GROMACS .gro file of C-alpha atoms in nm:
model
  346
    1MET     CA    1   1.944  -0.047   4.507
    2ASN     CA    2   1.590  -0.090   4.644
    3ALA     CA    3   1.515   0.274   4.561
    4ALA     CA    4   1.642   0.227   4.203
    5PHE     CA    5   1.432  -0.087   4.165
    6ALA     CA    6   1.122   0.094   4.291
    7ASP     CA    7   1.185   0.387   4.055
    8GLU     CA    8   1.219   0.151   3.758
    9LYS     CA    9   0.898  -0.027   3.853
   10VAL     CA   10   0.713   0.305   3.874
   11ARG     CA   11   0.854   0.405   3.535
   12ARG     CA   12   0.733   0.082   3.372
   13ILE     CA   13   0.388   0.123   3.525
   14ASP     CA   14   0.370   0.479   3.389
   15VAL     CA   15   0.476   0.359   3.041
   16ALA     CA   16   0.211   0.084   3.045
   17ARG     CA   17  -0.060   0.327   3.155
   18SER     CA   18   0.046   0.578   2.892
   19ARG     CA   19   0.026   0.311   2.619
   20GLU     CA   20  -0.318   0.206   2.741
   21ARG     CA   21  -0.442   0.568   2.744
   22ALA     CA   22  -0.311   0.630   2.392
   23PHE     CA   23  -0.480   0.316   2.263
   24GLN     CA   24  -0.810   0.404   2.432
   25ALA     CA   25  -0.787   0.755   2.286
   26ARG     CA   26  -0.773   0.606   1.934
   27ILE     CA   27  -1.089   0.408   2.011
   28ASP     CA   28  -1.263   0.718   2.153
   29ARG     CA   29  -1.172   0.921   1.841
   30GLY     CA   30  -1.329   0.657   1.617
   31GLU     CA   31  -0.999   0.553   1.459
   32VAL     CA   32  -1.020   0.195   1.587
   33ARG     CA   33  -1.308  -0.034   1.686
   34MET     CA   34  -1.318  -0.364   1.873
   35LEU     CA   35  -1.424  -0.669   1.673
   36GLY     CA   36  -1.435  -0.906   1.967
   37GLY     CA   37  -1.189  -1.056   2.208
   38ASP     CA   38  -0.854  -0.888   2.146
   39ARG     CA   39  -0.914  -0.819   1.774
   40TYR     CA   40  -0.956  -0.464   1.642
   41GLU     CA   41  -1.017  -0.292   1.309
   42VAL     CA   42  -0.862   0.033   1.184
   43LEU     CA   43  -1.129   0.274   1.056
   44THR     CA   44  -0.926   0.566   0.919
   45GLY     CA   45  -0.616   0.648   0.714
   46TRP     CA   46  -0.401   0.420   0.499
   47GLU     CA   47  -0.467   0.126   0.731
   48ARG     CA   48  -0.847   0.154   0.700
   49GLY     CA   49  -1.006  -0.190   0.705
   50GLU     CA   50  -0.700  -0.371   0.839
   51THR     CA   51  -0.726  -0.574   1.157
   52PHE     CA   52  -0.482  -0.644   1.438
   53THR     CA   53  -0.463  -0.837   1.762
   54VAL     CA   54  -0.360  -0.691   2.096
   55SER     CA   55  -0.177  -0.933   2.324
   56ARG     CA   56  -0.169  -0.860   2.696
   57ASN     CA   57   0.054  -0.977   2.977
   58ALA     CA   58  -0.053  -1.140   3.303
   59ARG     CA   59  -0.137  -0.796   3.449
   60GLY     CA   60  -0.369  -0.716   3.158
   61GLU     CA   61  -0.134  -0.454   3.013
   62ILE     CA   62  -0.074  -0.420   2.638
   63ASP     CA   63   0.226  -0.634   2.557
   64ALA     CA   64   0.228  -0.623   2.175
   65VAL     CA   65   0.015  -0.518   1.877
   66LEU     CA   66   0.020  -0.788   1.608
   67ALA     CA   67  -0.093  -0.700   1.254
   68ASN     CA   68  -0.316  -0.959   1.086
   69HIS     CA   69  -0.261  -1.051   0.723
   70GLY     CA   70  -0.611  -0.928   0.633
   71LEU     CA   71  -0.667  -1.198   0.368
   72ASP     CA   72  -0.999  -1.378   0.346
   73ALA     CA   73  -1.050  -1.740   0.443
   74ARG     CA   74  -1.246  -1.965   0.205
   75ALA     CA   75  -1.521  -2.202   0.308
   76ASP     CA   76  -1.266  -2.486   0.322
   77GLY     CA   77  -1.042  -2.287   0.558
   78THR     CA   78  -0.771  -2.204   0.303
   79ILE     CA   79  -0.656  -1.845   0.253
   80ALA     CA   80  -0.777  -1.652  -0.054
   81LEU     CA   81  -0.434  -1.588  -0.203
   82SER     CA   82  -0.252  -1.722  -0.507
   83ALA     CA   83   0.121  -1.657  -0.550
   84SER     CA   84   0.404  -1.769  -0.778
   85SER     CA   85   0.633  -1.818  -0.477
   86LEU     CA   86   0.584  -1.849  -0.103
   87ALA     CA   87   0.524  -1.516   0.070
   88TRP     CA   88   0.693  -1.451   0.403
   89HIS     CA   89   0.374  -1.536   0.597
   90GLY     CA   90   0.361  -1.882   0.434
   91LEU     CA   91  -0.009  -1.856   0.339
   92GLY     CA   92  -0.207  -1.910   0.020
   93ARG     CA   93  -0.196  -2.145  -0.277
   94ILE     CA   94   0.141  -2.156  -0.448
   95ILE     CA   95   0.168  -2.203  -0.825
   96PRO     CA   96   0.541  -2.286  -0.863
   97GLY     CA   97   0.687  -2.053  -1.124
   98GLY     CA   98   0.352  -1.878  -1.163
   99THR     CA   99   0.089  -1.917  -1.434
  100THR     CA  100   0.008  -1.738  -1.759
  101GLY     CA  101  -0.366  -1.816  -1.748
  102ILE     CA  102  -0.590  -1.550  -1.599
  103ASP     CA  103  -0.874  -1.795  -1.524
  104GLU     CA  104  -0.642  -2.010  -1.312
  105VAL     CA  105  -0.506  -1.720  -1.110
  106LEU     CA  106  -0.854  -1.576  -1.052
  107SER     CA  107  -0.981  -1.914  -0.935
  108LYS     CA  108  -0.691  -1.999  -0.706
  109GLY     CA  109  -0.676  -1.647  -0.568
  110GLY     CA  110  -1.048  -1.648  -0.487
  111LEU     CA  111  -1.129  -1.361  -0.726
  112ASP     CA  112  -1.362  -1.563  -0.950
  113PHE     CA  113  -1.683  -1.406  -0.823
  114THR     CA  114  -1.909  -1.140  -0.969
  115VAL     CA  115  -2.058  -0.839  -0.797
  116THR     CA  116  -2.419  -0.732  -0.839
  117THR     CA  117  -2.638  -0.455  -0.698
  118VAL     CA  118  -2.965  -0.507  -0.513
  119PRO     CA  119  -3.219  -0.247  -0.393
  120ALA     CA  120  -3.175  -0.105  -0.045
  121LEU     CA  121  -3.478  -0.191   0.167
  122TYR     CA  122  -3.594  -0.054   0.501
  123GLN     CA  123  -3.873  -0.123   0.747
  124TRP     CA  124  -4.125   0.150   0.813
  125ASP     CA  125  -4.451   0.122   1.007
  126GLY     CA  126  -4.461  -0.255   0.955
  127GLU     CA  127  -4.402  -0.219   0.582
  128LEU     CA  128  -4.089  -0.310   0.382
  129ARG     CA  129  -4.000  -0.020   0.155
  130GLU     CA  130  -3.741   0.031  -0.119
  131HIS     CA  131  -3.497   0.324  -0.125
  132ALA     CA  132  -3.518   0.452  -0.485
  133ASP     CA  133  -3.166   0.599  -0.502
  134GLU     CA  134  -2.969   0.356  -0.289
  135PHE     CA  135  -2.842   0.004  -0.357
  136HIS     CA  136  -2.621  -0.258  -0.194
  137THR     CA  137  -2.333  -0.428  -0.373
  138VAL     CA  138  -2.322  -0.801  -0.294
  139ARG     CA  139  -2.107  -1.096  -0.396
  140GLY     CA  140  -2.269  -1.311  -0.663
  141ASP     CA  141  -2.138  -1.636  -0.510
  142THR     CA  142  -2.225  -1.592  -0.142
  143GLY     CA  143  -2.463  -1.296  -0.132
  144ALA     CA  144  -2.233  -1.132   0.123
  145PRO     CA  145  -2.282  -0.752   0.141
  146LEU     CA  146  -1.993  -0.534   0.024
  147GLY     CA  147  -2.118  -0.177   0.047
  148VAL     CA  148  -2.382   0.086  -0.021
  149VAL     CA  149  -2.386   0.274  -0.354
  150GLY     CA  150  -2.595   0.515  -0.557
  151ARG     CA  151  -2.809   0.471  -0.868
  152ARG     CA  152  -2.527   0.545  -1.117
  153TYR     CA  153  -2.296   0.284  -0.972
  154GLN     CA  154  -2.212  -0.004  -1.206
  155PRO     CA  155  -1.960  -0.256  -1.070
  156ILE     CA  156  -1.649  -0.336  -1.271
  157GLN     CA  157  -1.616  -0.714  -1.257
  158ASN     CA  158  -1.283  -0.867  -1.157
  159GLY     CA  159  -1.248  -1.070  -1.476
  160GLN     CA  160  -1.341  -0.775  -1.695
  161GLY     CA  161  -1.103  -0.534  -1.525
  162PHE     CA  162  -0.803  -0.761  -1.490
  163GLU     CA  163  -0.826  -0.923  -1.833
  164PHE     CA  164  -0.626  -0.662  -2.020
  165LEU     CA  165  -0.316  -0.741  -1.812
  166GLN     CA  166  -0.319  -1.073  -1.998
  167GLU     CA  167  -0.189  -0.875  -2.295
  168LEU     CA  168   0.126  -0.790  -2.098
  169VAL     CA  169   0.163  -1.152  -1.989
  170GLY     CA  170   0.173  -1.258  -2.353
  171ARG     CA  171   0.383  -0.969  -2.480
  172PHE     CA  172   0.661  -0.986  -2.219
  173ASP     CA  173   0.649  -1.360  -2.146
  174VAL     CA  174   0.583  -1.296  -1.775
  175VAL     CA  175   0.355  -1.473  -1.526
  176TRP     CA  176   0.088  -1.372  -1.281
  177GLU     CA  177   0.266  -1.310  -0.950
  178SER     CA  178  -0.013  -1.281  -0.694
  179ALA     CA  179  -0.390  -1.249  -0.652
  180GLY     CA  180  -0.591  -1.222  -0.333
  181VAL     CA  181  -0.907  -1.111  -0.156
  182ILE     CA  182  -0.926  -0.870   0.138
  183ARG     CA  183  -1.212  -0.776   0.373
  184GLY     CA  184  -1.467  -1.023   0.243
  185GLY     CA  185  -1.423  -0.913  -0.119
  186ARG     CA  186  -1.440  -0.540  -0.054
  187ARG     CA  187  -1.090  -0.521  -0.199
  188VAL     CA  188  -0.915  -0.761  -0.437
  189PHE     CA  189  -0.575  -0.742  -0.603
  190ILE     CA  190  -0.375  -0.910  -0.877
  191SER     CA  191  -0.019  -0.849  -0.999
  192ILE     CA  192   0.242  -0.942  -1.257
  193ARG     CA  193   0.616  -0.888  -1.244
  194LEU     CA  194   0.774  -0.694  -1.529
  195PRO     CA  195   1.059  -0.874  -1.705
  196GLU     CA  196   1.342  -0.628  -1.638
  197THR     CA  197   1.480  -0.547  -1.292
  198VAL     CA  198   1.557  -0.176  -1.260
  199THR     CA  199   1.892  -0.081  -1.106
  200VAL     CA  200   1.934   0.253  -0.930
  201ASP     CA  201   2.288   0.399  -0.932
  202ALA     CA  202   2.473   0.085  -1.045
  203ASP     CA  203   2.812   0.246  -0.969
  204GLY     CA  204   2.704   0.368  -0.625
  205VAL     CA  205   2.428   0.229  -0.404
  206ASN     CA  206   2.353  -0.040  -0.668
  207ASP     CA  207   1.995  -0.084  -0.549
  208ALA     CA  208   1.791  -0.333  -0.754
  209ILE     CA  209   1.416  -0.265  -0.779
  210VAL     CA  210   1.176  -0.531  -0.906
  211PRO     CA  211   0.886  -0.360  -1.087
  212TYR     CA  212   0.531  -0.496  -1.071
  213VAL     CA  213   0.206  -0.397  -1.236
  214ALA     CA  214  -0.070  -0.439  -0.978
  215MET     CA  215  -0.442  -0.387  -1.015
  216MET     CA  216  -0.691  -0.340  -0.733
  217ASN     CA  217  -1.068  -0.347  -0.739
  218ASP     CA  218  -1.293  -0.206  -0.466
  219PRO     CA  219  -1.667  -0.276  -0.511
  220SER     CA  220  -1.759  -0.146  -0.164
  221GLY     CA  221  -1.858   0.199  -0.288
  222GLN     CA  222  -1.564   0.349  -0.098
  223GLY     CA  223  -1.292   0.304  -0.360
  224GLN     CA  224  -1.202   0.274  -0.727
  225PHE     CA  225  -1.068   0.028  -0.979
  226GLN     CA  226  -0.700   0.116  -1.016
  227ARG     CA  227  -0.375   0.011  -1.175
  228VAL     CA  228  -0.030   0.094  -1.040
  229VAL     CA  229   0.330   0.035  -1.145
  230THR     CA  230   0.508  -0.027  -0.818
  231PRO     CA  231   0.808  -0.191  -0.649
  232TRP     CA  232   0.575  -0.392  -0.418
  233ARG     CA  233   0.428  -0.738  -0.480
  234PRO     CA  234   0.094  -0.741  -0.293
  235VAL     CA  235   0.050  -1.059  -0.088
  236ARG     CA  236  -0.153  -0.930   0.209
  237ALA     CA  237  -0.343  -0.619   0.319
  238ASP     CA  238  -0.043  -0.406   0.414
  239THR     CA  239   0.167  -0.480   0.103
  240GLU     CA  240  -0.140  -0.406  -0.111
  241ARG     CA  241  -0.152  -0.067   0.060
  242PHE     CA  242   0.224  -0.013   0.016
  243ALA     CA  243   0.191  -0.094  -0.356
  244VAL     CA  244  -0.047   0.201  -0.394
  245ARG     CA  245   0.148   0.430  -0.162
  246ASP     CA  246   0.482   0.381  -0.340
  247ALA     CA  247   0.350   0.360  -0.697
  248VAL     CA  248   0.561   0.540  -0.957
  249THR     CA  249   0.252   0.582  -1.172
  250ARG     CA  250  -0.119   0.528  -1.100
  251TRP     CA  251  -0.440   0.518  -1.303
  252ALA     CA  252  -0.790   0.486  -1.154
  253VAL     CA  253  -1.153   0.488  -1.265
  254ARG     CA  254  -1.484   0.497  -1.077
  255HIS     CA  255  -1.744   0.222  -1.105
  256THR     CA  256  -1.982   0.374  -1.363
  257ALA     CA  257  -2.133   0.281  -1.698
  258GLY     CA  258  -1.854   0.468  -1.882
  259ALA     CA  259  -1.575   0.277  -1.708
  260THR     CA  260  -1.535   0.022  -1.990
  261SER     CA  261  -1.413   0.279  -2.242
  262GLN     CA  262  -1.172   0.422  -1.984
  263ILE     CA  263  -1.032   0.075  -1.916
  264GLU     CA  264  -0.963   0.046  -2.290
  265GLU     CA  265  -0.771   0.374  -2.268
  266ALA     CA  266  -0.574   0.233  -1.976
  267ARG     CA  267  -0.488  -0.070  -2.190
  268ARG     CA  268  -0.352   0.160  -2.461
  269THR     CA  269  -0.138   0.365  -2.221
  270LEU     CA  270  -0.008   0.074  -2.014
  271GLY     CA  271   0.311   0.056  -2.220
  272LEU     CA  272   0.382   0.419  -2.134
  273SER     CA  273   0.344   0.336  -1.764
  274VAL     CA  274   0.603   0.060  -1.795
  275GLN     CA  275   0.844   0.300  -1.968
  276TYR     CA  276   0.789   0.548  -1.686
  277PHE     CA  277   0.945   0.301  -1.442
  278GLU     CA  278   1.269   0.325  -1.642
  279SER     CA  279   1.255   0.707  -1.619
  280PHE     CA  280   1.194   0.675  -1.246
  281ALA     CA  281   1.512   0.466  -1.212
  282ALA     CA  282   1.710   0.729  -1.403
  283GLU     CA  283   1.584   1.005  -1.172
  284GLU     CA  284   1.664   0.802  -0.860
  285THR     CA  285   2.014   0.734  -0.993
  286ALA     CA  286   2.067   1.106  -1.045
  287LEU     CA  287   1.947   1.181  -0.691
  288ALA     CA  288   2.138   0.898  -0.520
  289PRO     CA  289   2.448   1.112  -0.439
  290LEU     CA  290   2.234   1.370  -0.258
  291GLY     CA  291   2.181   1.163   0.058
  292ALA     CA  292   2.546   1.081   0.107
  293GLY     CA  293   2.648   1.435   0.018
  294ILE     CA  294   2.409   1.600   0.264
  295ASP     CA  295   2.516   1.362   0.542
  296SER     CA  296   2.881   1.445   0.485
  297LEU     CA  297   2.806   1.820   0.516
  298LYS     CA  298   2.680   1.785   0.872
  299ASN     CA  299   3.029   1.788   1.038
  300LEU     CA  300   3.189   2.037   0.801
  301PRO     CA  301   3.147   2.357   1.011
  302SER     CA  302   3.324   2.204   1.313
  303ARG     CA  303   3.598   2.060   1.090
  304LEU     CA  304   3.657   2.402   0.935
  305ARG     CA  305   3.667   2.576   1.274
  306ASN     CA  306   3.919   2.318   1.395
  307GLY     CA  307   4.146   2.393   1.102
  308ASP     CA  308   4.106   2.062   0.917
  309SER     CA  309   4.323   2.106   0.609
  310GLU     CA  310   4.114   1.872   0.394
  311ALA     CA  311   3.778   2.020   0.496
  312VAL     CA  312   3.773   2.296   0.231
  313SER     CA  313   3.849   2.055  -0.052
  314SER     CA  314   3.591   1.809   0.084
  315PHE     CA  315   3.333   2.088   0.110
  316ASN     CA  316   3.381   2.197  -0.250
  317ASP     CA  317   3.368   1.838  -0.378
  318VAL     CA  318   3.044   1.763  -0.194
  319ILE     CA  319   2.877   2.085  -0.310
  320GLY     CA  320   2.979   2.006  -0.668
  321ASP     CA  321   2.835   1.653  -0.643
  322VAL     CA  322   2.508   1.780  -0.495
  323LYS     CA  323   2.471   2.045  -0.767
  324HIS     CA  324   2.544   1.789  -1.038
  325ALA     CA  325   2.289   1.546  -0.893
  326GLY     CA  326   2.023   1.814  -0.869
  327ALA     CA  327   2.082   1.930  -1.226
  328GLY     CA  328   2.075   1.569  -1.347
  329ALA     CA  329   1.734   1.526  -1.186
  330GLY     CA  330   1.602   1.835  -1.364
  331ALA     CA  331   1.618   2.076  -1.068
  332GLN     CA  332   1.711   2.442  -1.110
  333VAL     CA  333   2.053   2.491  -0.950
  334ARG     CA  334   2.159   2.832  -0.816
  335ASP     CA  335   2.496   2.934  -0.675
  336GLN     CA  336   2.374   3.035  -0.328
  337VAL     CA  337   2.605   2.821  -0.116
  338PRO     CA  338   2.803   2.983   0.171
  339SER     CA  339   3.177   2.989   0.128
  340ALA     CA  340   3.409   2.774   0.339
  341SER     CA  341   3.526   3.082   0.534
  342GLU     CA  342   3.165   3.178   0.612
  343LEU     CA  343   3.097   2.827   0.741
  344ALA     CA  344   3.410   2.836   0.958
  345LYS     CA  345   3.276   3.149   1.131
  346GLY     CA  346   2.958   2.951   1.220
   0.00000   0.00000   0.00000
């Protein structure tokens, strides 16, 4: 028993050291940087800009990695988030039942600030000089820096970019669902829920999907102004990222002088984006039998070899369902499936 206890202790020590080495390797590769204390920031990939806290046990070993919500705090200590209903983290200002007024949601979500550009300055030989082709984007309310941009950059203001969603609010009698600020204003988001819930495979998996139209603005110089139709309601940094990742349709424009006309085009095509969500549901319904069918094929060879009398009939039924699902989703279906006797031979 003592030997087993010692072996288990050694194993746990090795696991802890391995976790510590892997975490340090991420820091060394420039994927993560320390912010201070036990707080860190992700520098690459989908999680870029998100922060997390590392908790350690009494021996100083990594015990858990806790993701932070990533939302900004206002001067009064409240979180820069507005939502129609309480999010799971319990933060932000709740407008029961939502609101139809864009000014209210921008104000309560903390998005009611403008962005301006100022010349990039540098010190040289005791003299303050101006970089002719480089500017900083800064918040108009606090002067906080957001990013570094070029001469052609022209920020799309939050109010200007998000205003055309008000047309959907009026047309479909829906409300603003959420609005928030991330990373000091380097990213902001706003969303509405579409009126109809989409059901995938009502006679099978019966999976209900709530569609949202979400818009994100990034005045840091590292991103775009974009609109997505998505099954995610953004209420913190990670769900904002998931909304983009899982979007069924996406439109984006760079911050330039010509962006205004492109936003007008996005307004015109927004109805098509909403219709696309319905097409997406139809495709998912057609594909729903594939997962169950493929899973049921996994034991078929052994069943056939063991002489299961129902295996052949089951095999043919599953293959027929998979072919039908593929054809319904628009895939080209070819009759290249091995026979039951071929499967039985292994």
